[in-house]
Amino acid sequence: MPADSDPPTLFTHFSTQAFARERQLLAWRDRVGHVVDVLPAKDQIERGFSGSIDLHAAGGLVFTEARTEALVLERSIARVSTDTRRDFAFHVYAEGETGNVSGLNVKRSARGSVRGIAAFDLNQRFRIERPACRVLTMFLPRALVAAHVDDCDALHGRVVPDDAPLARFLFQHFDATARGLPALEHPDAIDALDAGARLLLAAFADKPHALHDSRAALQTAVKEQVKRYVDTHLHEADLTPMKIVEALALKRATIYRWFEQEGGLAAYIRHRRLREAADDIARFPNLQIADIAFGLGFKSASDFTRAFRRAFDVSPLEMRLRALELLRATHDDPVMRSRAAHSRGARESG
């Protein structure tokens, strides 16, 4: 989906806590006013308003994570006719519910507030009375939505409930995306947002090729889910492909096939353990190499050493000696020392 010449990753953070209580809701209205109007009540202004929003943009896609108290949002006919927003906003309610939606141009059977994923066409009017929530929103260009959804105008106001097909993976993927985006490199950020866009379009699409799109999106989302599980449980000695499949309730044959490019899921686990071991060997010179190996699930020091040499073409001890030499060189060189300090500061702030 992204173009070849993508703009750099953009990140902004906004919180109403930086404002005086009587200015908080009005500040929120100013922050989101380029997309939607906030209708403040007098008593709501007086008691203050808690809201924060993180915005990420990469590869032509925009993703936000917002936490707010209850509020009323509206895009009126007058607003639609005067601004230029024509994209779609997909709201994934990670916490809380959709609220009561009214003012839709299309006819929909009335339904109460539910936990799910709501689609809004910014070229049409709507009004949302929304309870306190944590909502993850992805903005998709109109042309992209129209290419995947028949009669995309009718998409406005549709809600995919949290028990619908693909919904579980959508919630997991978007939640993981929100937590992981701040630390991702530009290409990885694009991949995460692109996978989210594909999952959304597959969940809402009605076209025949939607099945193919959903499979590709689902594969991306599930593989990321498996990789997150591996990273979380990397230090457990009993971490095996079968344990992962059972813990995540996935189909074994499918997952094994999807990890064929990595040499199989077992090979992927071993590779991640070796990478983690290499990092620990370089970063913690006082730790015994055998302790690092056993802590990462290797059954013997000799097995670890053979696997390490195959992966990096050096022994664990040789890598440690190289790391120590680099550390001494960095300490002796003021320019290198300054760069190392800057690098540590960037990692800690990230």
PDB file of C-alpha atoms in Angstrom, residues 65-261:
ATOM      1  CA  GLU A  65      -4.386   6.390  20.283  1.00  0.00           C
ATOM      2  CA  ALA A  66      -6.750   8.527  22.367  1.00  0.00           C
ATOM      3  CA  ARG A  67      -7.880   8.224  25.982  1.00  0.00           C
ATOM      4  CA  THR A  68     -10.759  10.484  26.930  1.00  0.00           C
ATOM      5  CA  GLU A  69     -13.529  11.017  29.393  1.00  0.00           C
ATOM      6  CA  ALA A  70     -17.097  10.985  28.073  1.00  0.00           C
ATOM      7  CA  LEU A  71     -17.742  13.585  25.360  1.00  0.00           C
ATOM      8  CA  VAL A  72     -19.915  14.453  22.362  1.00  0.00           C
ATOM      9  CA  LEU A  73     -18.432  14.573  18.844  1.00  0.00           C
ATOM     10  CA  GLU A  74     -20.104  15.806  15.677  1.00  0.00           C
ATOM     11  CA  ARG A  75     -19.538  16.390  11.983  1.00  0.00           C
ATOM     12  CA  SER A  76     -22.474  18.481  10.845  1.00  0.00           C
ATOM     13  CA  ILE A  77     -23.711  18.978   7.284  1.00  0.00           C
ATOM     14  CA  ALA A  78     -22.315  22.514   7.431  1.00  0.00           C
ATOM     15  CA  ARG A  79     -18.919  21.166   8.516  1.00  0.00           C
ATOM     16  CA  VAL A  80     -18.837  18.492   5.806  1.00  0.00           C
ATOM     17  CA  SER A  81     -19.701  21.046   3.136  1.00  0.00           C
ATOM     18  CA  THR A  82     -16.975  23.497   4.169  1.00  0.00           C
ATOM     19  CA  ASP A  83     -13.883  21.410   4.955  1.00  0.00           C
ATOM     20  CA  THR A  84     -11.920  19.067   2.697  1.00  0.00           C
ATOM     21  CA  ARG A  85     -11.745  15.875   4.785  1.00  0.00           C
ATOM     22  CA  ARG A  86     -12.956  12.966   2.634  1.00  0.00           C
ATOM     23  CA  ASP A  87     -11.096  10.031   4.182  1.00  0.00           C
ATOM     24  CA  PHE A  88     -12.457   7.290   6.450  1.00  0.00           C
ATOM     25  CA  ALA A  89     -11.864   6.954  10.192  1.00  0.00           C
ATOM     26  CA  PHE A  90     -11.965   3.448  11.697  1.00  0.00           C
ATOM     27  CA  HIS A  91     -12.373   3.470  15.488  1.00  0.00           C
ATOM     28  CA  VAL A  92     -11.144   0.381  17.337  1.00  0.00           C
ATOM     29  CA  TYR A  93     -12.451   0.533  20.913  1.00  0.00           C
ATOM     30  CA  ALA A  94      -9.662  -1.093  22.911  1.00  0.00           C
ATOM     31  CA  GLU A  95     -11.374  -0.013  26.130  1.00  0.00           C
ATOM     32  CA  GLY A  96     -14.942   1.193  26.396  1.00  0.00           C
ATOM     33  CA  GLU A  97     -17.649   1.166  23.731  1.00  0.00           C
ATOM     34  CA  THR A  98     -18.760   2.896  20.560  1.00  0.00           C
ATOM     35  CA  GLY A  99     -21.310   5.110  22.275  1.00  0.00           C
ATOM     36  CA  ASN A 100     -24.604   6.185  20.731  1.00  0.00           C
ATOM     37  CA  VAL A 101     -24.255   7.212  17.090  1.00  0.00           C
ATOM     38  CA  SER A 102     -26.892   9.335  15.338  1.00  0.00           C
ATOM     39  CA  GLY A 103     -27.271  11.728  12.433  1.00  0.00           C
ATOM     40  CA  LEU A 104     -26.233   9.178   9.811  1.00  0.00           C
ATOM     41  CA  ASN A 105     -27.248   9.797   6.206  1.00  0.00           C
ATOM     42  CA  VAL A 106     -27.650   6.078   5.557  1.00  0.00           C
ATOM     43  CA  LYS A 107     -30.381   3.951   7.089  1.00  0.00           C
ATOM     44  CA  ARG A 108     -29.198   1.579   9.781  1.00  0.00           C
ATOM     45  CA  SER A 109     -30.996  -0.560  12.274  1.00  0.00           C
ATOM     46  CA  ALA A 110     -30.626   1.082  15.653  1.00  0.00           C
ATOM     47  CA  ARG A 111     -28.222  -0.585  18.044  1.00  0.00           C
ATOM     48  CA  GLY A 112     -26.945   0.495  21.405  1.00  0.00           C
ATOM     49  CA  SER A 113     -23.396   1.155  22.445  1.00  0.00           C
ATOM     50  CA  VAL A 114     -21.218  -1.908  21.869  1.00  0.00           C
ATOM     51  CA  ARG A 115     -17.558  -2.881  22.009  1.00  0.00           C
ATOM     52  CA  GLY A 116     -16.360  -3.163  18.470  1.00  0.00           C
ATOM     53  CA  ILE A 117     -14.883  -1.372  15.476  1.00  0.00           C
ATOM     54  CA  ALA A 118     -16.799   1.527  13.920  1.00  0.00           C
ATOM     55  CA  ALA A 119     -16.301   3.033  10.457  1.00  0.00           C
ATOM     56  CA  PHE A 120     -17.030   6.688   9.717  1.00  0.00           C
ATOM     57  CA  ASP A 121     -16.983   8.434   6.363  1.00  0.00           C
ATOM     58  CA  LEU A 122     -15.749  11.972   6.979  1.00  0.00           C
ATOM     59  CA  ASN A 123     -17.655  13.008   3.856  1.00  0.00           C
ATOM     60  CA  GLN A 124     -20.920  12.382   5.738  1.00  0.00           C
ATOM     61  CA  ARG A 125     -22.458  13.777   8.895  1.00  0.00           C
ATOM     62  CA  PHE A 126     -22.637  11.988  12.240  1.00  0.00           C
ATOM     63  CA  ARG A 127     -22.933  12.615  15.966  1.00  0.00           C
ATOM     64  CA  ILE A 128     -21.417  10.410  18.697  1.00  0.00           C
ATOM     65  CA  GLU A 129     -22.266  10.503  22.378  1.00  0.00           C
ATOM     66  CA  ARG A 130     -19.240   8.548  23.547  1.00  0.00           C
ATOM     67  CA  PRO A 131     -18.473   7.240  27.037  1.00  0.00           C
ATOM     68  CA  ALA A 132     -14.990   7.257  28.531  1.00  0.00           C
ATOM     69  CA  CYS A 133     -12.797   5.056  26.385  1.00  0.00           C
ATOM     70  CA  ARG A 134      -9.438   4.210  24.891  1.00  0.00           C
ATOM     71  CA  VAL A 135      -9.923   4.303  21.139  1.00  0.00           C
ATOM     72  CA  LEU A 136      -7.382   3.435  18.455  1.00  0.00           C
ATOM     73  CA  THR A 137      -8.174   5.166  15.170  1.00  0.00           C
ATOM     74  CA  MET A 138      -6.798   4.586  11.704  1.00  0.00           C
ATOM     75  CA  PHE A 139      -7.465   7.091   8.923  1.00  0.00           C
ATOM     76  CA  LEU A 140      -7.537   5.571   5.447  1.00  0.00           C
ATOM     77  CA  PRO A 141      -7.695   7.486   2.149  1.00  0.00           C
ATOM     78  CA  ARG A 142     -11.053   7.302   0.397  1.00  0.00           C
ATOM     79  CA  ALA A 143      -9.551   5.834  -2.785  1.00  0.00           C
ATOM     80  CA  LEU A 144      -8.022   2.971  -0.814  1.00  0.00           C
ATOM     81  CA  VAL A 145     -11.306   2.132   0.905  1.00  0.00           C
ATOM     82  CA  ALA A 146     -13.263   2.357  -2.356  1.00  0.00           C
ATOM     83  CA  ALA A 147     -10.844  -0.092  -3.988  1.00  0.00           C
ATOM     84  CA  HIS A 148     -11.718  -2.747  -1.395  1.00  0.00           C
ATOM     85  CA  VAL A 149     -15.316  -2.045  -0.360  1.00  0.00           C
ATOM     86  CA  ASP A 150     -18.315  -2.014  -2.704  1.00  0.00           C
ATOM     87  CA  ASP A 151     -20.393   1.150  -2.232  1.00  0.00           C
ATOM     88  CA  CYS A 152     -18.036   2.616   0.325  1.00  0.00           C
ATOM     89  CA  ASP A 153     -20.566   5.380   1.098  1.00  0.00           C
ATOM     90  CA  ALA A 154     -22.711   2.705   2.762  1.00  0.00           C
ATOM     91  CA  LEU A 155     -19.829   1.804   5.044  1.00  0.00           C
ATOM     92  CA  HIS A 156     -20.572   4.921   7.100  1.00  0.00           C
ATOM     93  CA  GLY A 157     -21.738   4.009  10.603  1.00  0.00           C
ATOM     94  CA  ARG A 158     -21.144   0.263  10.255  1.00  0.00           C
ATOM     95  CA  VAL A 159     -19.872  -1.526  13.351  1.00  0.00           C
ATOM     96  CA  VAL A 160     -17.966  -4.812  13.390  1.00  0.00           C
ATOM     97  CA  PRO A 161     -18.611  -6.315  16.857  1.00  0.00           C
ATOM     98  CA  ASP A 162     -15.742  -7.759  18.843  1.00  0.00           C
ATOM     99  CA  ASP A 163     -16.947 -11.343  18.287  1.00  0.00           C
ATOM    100  CA  ALA A 164     -16.961 -11.072  14.469  1.00  0.00           C
ATOM    101  CA  PRO A 165     -14.451 -12.894  12.214  1.00  0.00           C
ATOM    102  CA  LEU A 166     -11.058 -11.147  12.211  1.00  0.00           C
ATOM    103  CA  ALA A 167     -12.133  -8.903  15.104  1.00  0.00           C
ATOM    104  CA  ARG A 168     -10.006 -10.701  17.700  1.00  0.00           C
ATOM    105  CA  PHE A 169      -6.903 -10.289  15.553  1.00  0.00           C
ATOM    106  CA  LEU A 170      -7.788  -6.668  14.822  1.00  0.00           C
ATOM    107  CA  PHE A 171      -8.001  -5.827  18.506  1.00  0.00           C
ATOM    108  CA  GLN A 172      -4.749  -7.643  19.278  1.00  0.00           C
ATOM    109  CA  HIS A 173      -2.902  -6.127  16.330  1.00  0.00           C
ATOM    110  CA  PHE A 174      -4.037  -2.557  17.013  1.00  0.00           C
ATOM    111  CA  ASP A 175      -3.293  -2.809  20.726  1.00  0.00           C
ATOM    112  CA  ALA A 176       0.192  -4.175  20.000  1.00  0.00           C
ATOM    113  CA  THR A 177       0.690  -1.502  17.324  1.00  0.00           C
ATOM    114  CA  ALA A 178      -0.175   1.283  19.769  1.00  0.00           C
ATOM    115  CA  ARG A 179       2.274  -0.068  22.335  1.00  0.00           C
ATOM    116  CA  GLY A 180       5.063  -0.830  19.905  1.00  0.00           C
ATOM    117  CA  LEU A 181       5.007   2.046  17.410  1.00  0.00           C
ATOM    118  CA  PRO A 182       7.116   4.486  19.476  1.00  0.00           C
ATOM    119  CA  ALA A 183      10.079   2.096  19.327  1.00  0.00           C
ATOM    120  CA  LEU A 184       9.738   0.903  15.723  1.00  0.00           C
ATOM    121  CA  GLU A 185      12.061   1.882  12.899  1.00  0.00           C
ATOM    122  CA  HIS A 186      10.432   3.552   9.888  1.00  0.00           C
ATOM    123  CA  PRO A 187      10.061   0.396   7.706  1.00  0.00           C
ATOM    124  CA  ASP A 188       8.650  -1.588  10.643  1.00  0.00           C
ATOM    125  CA  ALA A 189       6.196   1.202  11.466  1.00  0.00           C
ATOM    126  CA  ILE A 190       4.980   1.167   7.866  1.00  0.00           C
ATOM    127  CA  ASP A 191       4.562  -2.623   7.979  1.00  0.00           C
ATOM    128  CA  ALA A 192       2.569  -2.453  11.236  1.00  0.00           C
ATOM    129  CA  LEU A 193       0.221   0.250   9.935  1.00  0.00           C
ATOM    130  CA  ASP A 194      -0.121  -1.440   6.554  1.00  0.00           C
ATOM    131  CA  ALA A 195      -1.081  -4.740   8.208  1.00  0.00           C
ATOM    132  CA  GLY A 196      -3.675  -2.909  10.313  1.00  0.00           C
ATOM    133  CA  ALA A 197      -5.132  -1.238   7.233  1.00  0.00           C
ATOM    134  CA  ARG A 198      -5.389  -4.573   5.417  1.00  0.00           C
ATOM    135  CA  LEU A 199      -7.098  -6.197   8.392  1.00  0.00           C
ATOM    136  CA  LEU A 200      -9.616  -3.364   8.618  1.00  0.00           C
ATOM    137  CA  LEU A 201     -10.451  -3.476   4.928  1.00  0.00           C
ATOM    138  CA  ALA A 202     -10.772  -7.257   5.012  1.00  0.00           C
ATOM    139  CA  ALA A 203     -13.128  -7.072   8.010  1.00  0.00           C
ATOM    140  CA  PHE A 204     -15.415  -4.550   6.304  1.00  0.00           C
ATOM    141  CA  ALA A 205     -15.045  -5.603   2.654  1.00  0.00           C
ATOM    142  CA  ASP A 206     -17.699  -7.444   0.645  1.00  0.00           C
ATOM    143  CA  LYS A 207     -15.803  -7.971  -2.606  1.00  0.00           C
ATOM    144  CA  PRO A 208     -14.846 -11.480  -3.801  1.00  0.00           C
ATOM    145  CA  HIS A 209     -11.103 -10.757  -3.526  1.00  0.00           C
ATOM    146  CA  ALA A 210     -11.581  -9.756   0.121  1.00  0.00           C
ATOM    147  CA  LEU A 211     -10.908 -13.365   1.131  1.00  0.00           C
ATOM    148  CA  HIS A 212      -7.421 -13.199  -0.381  1.00  0.00           C
ATOM    149  CA  ASP A 213      -6.769  -9.814   1.236  1.00  0.00           C
ATOM    150  CA  SER A 214      -7.973 -11.070   4.599  1.00  0.00           C
ATOM    151  CA  ARG A 215      -5.677 -14.096   4.441  1.00  0.00           C
ATOM    152  CA  ALA A 216      -2.636 -11.931   3.741  1.00  0.00           C
ATOM    153  CA  ALA A 217      -3.579  -9.493   6.490  1.00  0.00           C
ATOM    154  CA  LEU A 218      -4.372 -12.295   8.906  1.00  0.00           C
ATOM    155  CA  GLN A 219      -1.042 -13.977   8.211  1.00  0.00           C
ATOM    156  CA  THR A 220       0.826 -10.757   8.981  1.00  0.00           C
ATOM    157  CA  ALA A 221      -1.141 -10.140  12.172  1.00  0.00           C
ATOM    158  CA  VAL A 222      -0.829 -13.699  13.466  1.00  0.00           C
ATOM    159  CA  LYS A 223       2.910 -13.874  12.749  1.00  0.00           C
ATOM    160  CA  GLU A 224       3.389 -10.651  14.697  1.00  0.00           C
ATOM    161  CA  GLN A 225       1.313 -12.135  17.519  1.00  0.00           C
ATOM    162  CA  VAL A 226       3.536 -15.227  17.578  1.00  0.00           C
ATOM    163  CA  LYS A 227       6.712 -13.095  17.515  1.00  0.00           C
ATOM    164  CA  ARG A 228       5.458 -11.020  20.447  1.00  0.00           C
ATOM    165  CA  TYR A 229       4.749 -14.212  22.385  1.00  0.00           C
ATOM    166  CA  VAL A 230       8.252 -15.515  21.638  1.00  0.00           C
ATOM    167  CA  ASP A 231       9.880 -12.274  22.815  1.00  0.00           C
ATOM    168  CA  THR A 232       7.802 -12.256  26.006  1.00  0.00           C
ATOM    169  CA  HIS A 233       8.618 -15.883  26.896  1.00  0.00           C
ATOM    170  CA  LEU A 234      12.124 -16.055  25.457  1.00  0.00           C
ATOM    171  CA  HIS A 235      13.744 -16.907  28.807  1.00  0.00           C
ATOM    172  CA  GLU A 236      11.460 -19.869  29.511  1.00  0.00           C
ATOM    173  CA  ALA A 237      13.213 -23.192  28.960  1.00  0.00           C
ATOM    174  CA  ASP A 238       9.996 -24.934  27.864  1.00  0.00           C
ATOM    175  CA  LEU A 239       9.201 -22.451  25.097  1.00  0.00           C
ATOM    176  CA  THR A 240       8.444 -24.667  22.079  1.00  0.00           C
ATOM    177  CA  PRO A 241       6.436 -24.299  18.869  1.00  0.00           C
ATOM    178  CA  MET A 242       3.742 -26.596  20.292  1.00  0.00           C
ATOM    179  CA  LYS A 243       3.437 -24.526  23.455  1.00  0.00           C
ATOM    180  CA  ILE A 244       3.009 -21.353  21.395  1.00  0.00           C
ATOM    181  CA  VAL A 245       0.368 -22.922  19.159  1.00  0.00           C
ATOM    182  CA  GLU A 246      -1.581 -24.180  22.169  1.00  0.00           C
ATOM    183  CA  ALA A 247      -1.251 -20.943  24.158  1.00  0.00           C
ATOM    184  CA  LEU A 248      -2.511 -18.812  21.262  1.00  0.00           C
ATOM    185  CA  ALA A 249      -5.116 -21.358  20.101  1.00  0.00           C
ATOM    186  CA  LEU A 250      -3.704 -21.473  16.566  1.00  0.00           C
ATOM    187  CA  LYS A 251      -3.585 -24.175  13.909  1.00  0.00           C
ATOM    188  CA  ARG A 252      -0.225 -25.932  14.049  1.00  0.00           C
ATOM    189  CA  ALA A 253       0.114 -26.722  10.337  1.00  0.00           C
ATOM    190  CA  THR A 254      -0.771 -23.163   9.338  1.00  0.00           C
ATOM    191  CA  ILE A 255       1.687 -21.534  11.731  1.00  0.00           C
ATOM    192  CA  TYR A 256       4.477 -23.901  10.785  1.00  0.00           C
ATOM    193  CA  ARG A 257       3.873 -23.118   7.099  1.00  0.00           C
ATOM    194  CA  TRP A 258       3.854 -19.367   7.711  1.00  0.00           C
ATOM    195  CA  PHE A 259       7.292 -19.561   9.382  1.00  0.00           C
ATOM    196  CA  GLU A 260       8.895 -21.602   6.601  1.00  0.00           C
ATOM    197  CA  GLN A 261      10.829 -18.557   5.344  1.00  0.00           C
TER     198      GLN A 261
END
